[in-house]
XYZ file of C-alpha atoms in Angstrom:
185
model
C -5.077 6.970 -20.111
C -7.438 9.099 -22.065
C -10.779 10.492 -21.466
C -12.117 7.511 -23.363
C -12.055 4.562 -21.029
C -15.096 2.193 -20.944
C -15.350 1.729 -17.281
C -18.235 0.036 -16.965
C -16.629 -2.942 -18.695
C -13.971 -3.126 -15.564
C -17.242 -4.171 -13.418
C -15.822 -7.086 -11.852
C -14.322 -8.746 -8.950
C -10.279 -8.748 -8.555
C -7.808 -10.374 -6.973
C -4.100 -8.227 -6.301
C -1.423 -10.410 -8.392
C 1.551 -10.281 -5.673
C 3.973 -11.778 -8.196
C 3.483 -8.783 -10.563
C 2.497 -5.684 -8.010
C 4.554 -3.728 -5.237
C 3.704 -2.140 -2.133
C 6.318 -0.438 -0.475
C 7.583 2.213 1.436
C 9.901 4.865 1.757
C 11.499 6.363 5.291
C 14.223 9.277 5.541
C 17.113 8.410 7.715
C 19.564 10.365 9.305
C 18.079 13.273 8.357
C 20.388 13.013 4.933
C 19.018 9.510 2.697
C 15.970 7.757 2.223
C 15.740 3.789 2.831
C 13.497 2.206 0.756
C 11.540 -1.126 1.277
C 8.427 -3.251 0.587
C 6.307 -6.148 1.950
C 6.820 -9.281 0.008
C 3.564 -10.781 0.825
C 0.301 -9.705 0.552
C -3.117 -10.278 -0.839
C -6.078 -8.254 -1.542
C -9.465 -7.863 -3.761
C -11.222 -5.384 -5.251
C -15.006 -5.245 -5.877
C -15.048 -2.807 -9.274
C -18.545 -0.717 -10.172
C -17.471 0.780 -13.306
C -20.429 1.991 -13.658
C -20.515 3.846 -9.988
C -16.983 3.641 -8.409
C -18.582 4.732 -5.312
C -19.913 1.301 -5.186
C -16.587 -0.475 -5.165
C -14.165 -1.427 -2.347
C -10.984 -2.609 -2.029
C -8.950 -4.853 1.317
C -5.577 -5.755 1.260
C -4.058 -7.843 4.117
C -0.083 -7.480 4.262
C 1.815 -9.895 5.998
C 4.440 -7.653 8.767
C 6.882 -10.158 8.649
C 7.468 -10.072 5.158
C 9.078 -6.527 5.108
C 12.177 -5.697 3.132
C 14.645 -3.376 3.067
C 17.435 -5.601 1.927
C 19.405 -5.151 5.199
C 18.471 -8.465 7.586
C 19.282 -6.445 10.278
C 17.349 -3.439 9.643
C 14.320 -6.025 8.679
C 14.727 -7.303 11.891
C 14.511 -4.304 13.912
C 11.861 -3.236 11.590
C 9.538 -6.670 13.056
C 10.752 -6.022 16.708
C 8.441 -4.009 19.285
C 9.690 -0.901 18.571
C 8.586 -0.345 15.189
C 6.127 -3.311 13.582
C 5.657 -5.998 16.378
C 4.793 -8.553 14.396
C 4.255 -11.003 16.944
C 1.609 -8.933 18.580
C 0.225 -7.473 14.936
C 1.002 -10.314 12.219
C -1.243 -8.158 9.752
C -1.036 -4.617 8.456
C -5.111 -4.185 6.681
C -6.273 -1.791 3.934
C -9.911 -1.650 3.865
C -11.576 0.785 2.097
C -14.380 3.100 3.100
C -14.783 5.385 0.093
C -14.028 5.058 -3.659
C -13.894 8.704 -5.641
C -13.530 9.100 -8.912
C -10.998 12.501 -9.281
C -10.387 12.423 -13.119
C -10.695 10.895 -16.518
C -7.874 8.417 -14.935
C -7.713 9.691 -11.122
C -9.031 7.883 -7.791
C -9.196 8.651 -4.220
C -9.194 5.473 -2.303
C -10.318 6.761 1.485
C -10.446 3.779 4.327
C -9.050 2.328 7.611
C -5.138 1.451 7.583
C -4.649 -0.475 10.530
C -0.782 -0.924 12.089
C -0.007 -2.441 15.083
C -3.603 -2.898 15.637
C -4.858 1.114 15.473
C -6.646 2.032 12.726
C -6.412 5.210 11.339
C -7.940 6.476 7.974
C -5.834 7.272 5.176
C -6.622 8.232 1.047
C -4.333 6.973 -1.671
C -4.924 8.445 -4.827
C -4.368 5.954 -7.032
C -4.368 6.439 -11.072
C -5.498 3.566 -13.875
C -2.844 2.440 -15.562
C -4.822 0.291 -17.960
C -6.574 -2.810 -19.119
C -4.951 -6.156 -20.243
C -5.836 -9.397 -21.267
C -2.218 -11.331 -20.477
C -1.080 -14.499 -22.544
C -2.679 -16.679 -20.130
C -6.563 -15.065 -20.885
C -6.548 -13.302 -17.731
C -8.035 -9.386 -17.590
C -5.515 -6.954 -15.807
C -6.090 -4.155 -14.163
C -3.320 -1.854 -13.392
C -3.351 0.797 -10.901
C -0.613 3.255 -9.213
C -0.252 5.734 -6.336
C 1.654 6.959 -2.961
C -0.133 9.037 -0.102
C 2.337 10.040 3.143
C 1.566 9.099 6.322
C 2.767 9.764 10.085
C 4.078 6.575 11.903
C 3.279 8.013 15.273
C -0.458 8.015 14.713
C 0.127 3.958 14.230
C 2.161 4.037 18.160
C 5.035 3.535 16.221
C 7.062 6.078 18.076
C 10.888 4.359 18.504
C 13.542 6.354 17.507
C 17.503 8.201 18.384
C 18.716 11.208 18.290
C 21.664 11.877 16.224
C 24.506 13.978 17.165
C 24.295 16.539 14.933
C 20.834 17.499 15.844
C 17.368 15.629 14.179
C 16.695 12.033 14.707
C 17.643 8.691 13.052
C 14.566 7.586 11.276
C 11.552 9.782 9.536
C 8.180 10.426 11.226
C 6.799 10.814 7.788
C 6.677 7.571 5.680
C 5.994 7.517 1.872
C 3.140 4.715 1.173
C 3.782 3.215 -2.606
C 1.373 1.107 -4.420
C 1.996 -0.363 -8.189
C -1.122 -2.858 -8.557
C -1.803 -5.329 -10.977
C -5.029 -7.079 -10.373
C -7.039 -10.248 -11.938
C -10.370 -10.133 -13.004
C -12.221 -13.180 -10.930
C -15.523 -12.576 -12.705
């Protein structure tokens, strides 16, 4: 994006479109690949100042079970107590405490993340990929980013050691977010 962009015409409410958006993840394991993976359901909104992003706020409710890694076993594990408990924690929540505008396209999205019910807070700096209006009439909004986060600060704490030294499954996980949104109003 350029240096250019209107945003106080974004002013708006939004609602994430899950068909057309991603959030995923990305773990190292055994020390020598990463596995990759996502949540297929989710829903969120986003209350857009243009004007003064400061005044905006975003939540985003994920749904634990819905995790993918396109190995049912792995998924499975993933759900059980030792990593998501989803029977316990259903929800994983975003909600946001502090908008910043970093750059001409740049934002740092600070607020609670909440796994396995303990909250910590995290910042995502997201960038704007743009404004749309789709076939349909609908406004887009279009917005990336990644931030890294520890999964023993969420209790999630299960791994195994491998032979050759190191363990199975990174402490570090990569947090990805590609987000297209509809303006509500």
């Amino acid at each position: 994006m350029t240096a250019n962009v209107d945003y106080g015409q974004l002013t708006g409410t939004y609602t994430i479109d899950p068909s057309h958006s991603r959030i995923g993840f990305v773990a190292r394991h055994a020390m020598v690949t990463k596995v990759r993976g996502a949540f297929n359901e989710f829903e969120g909104t986003a209350k857009v100042n243009g004007e003064n992003p400061a005044d905006s706020s975003v939540e985003i409710v994920i749904k634990a079970a819905s995790i993918d890694t396109r190995n049912a076993d792995r998924d499975g594990h993933l759900r059980s107590n030792d990593f998501l408990a989803m029977d316990e924690y259903p929800e994983i929540t975003f909600k946001s405490t502090e908008i910043k505008q970093t750059g001409d396209d740049a934002f740092a999205v600070t607020g609670d993340l909440t796994v396995r019910g303990v909250a910590r807070q995290v910042t995502i700096p997201l960038t704007f990929e743009g404004q749309a209006t789709d076939p349909f009439g609908n406004v887009r909004v279009g917005f990336d980013g990644s931030t890294s986060i520890s999964r023993k600060d969420f209790g999630v704490t299960w791994n195994a050691a491998l032979e050759t030294g190191g363990v199975l499954v990174s402490d570090k996980i990569d947090l990805e977010f590609e987000i297209s949104a509809i303006k509500q109003n």
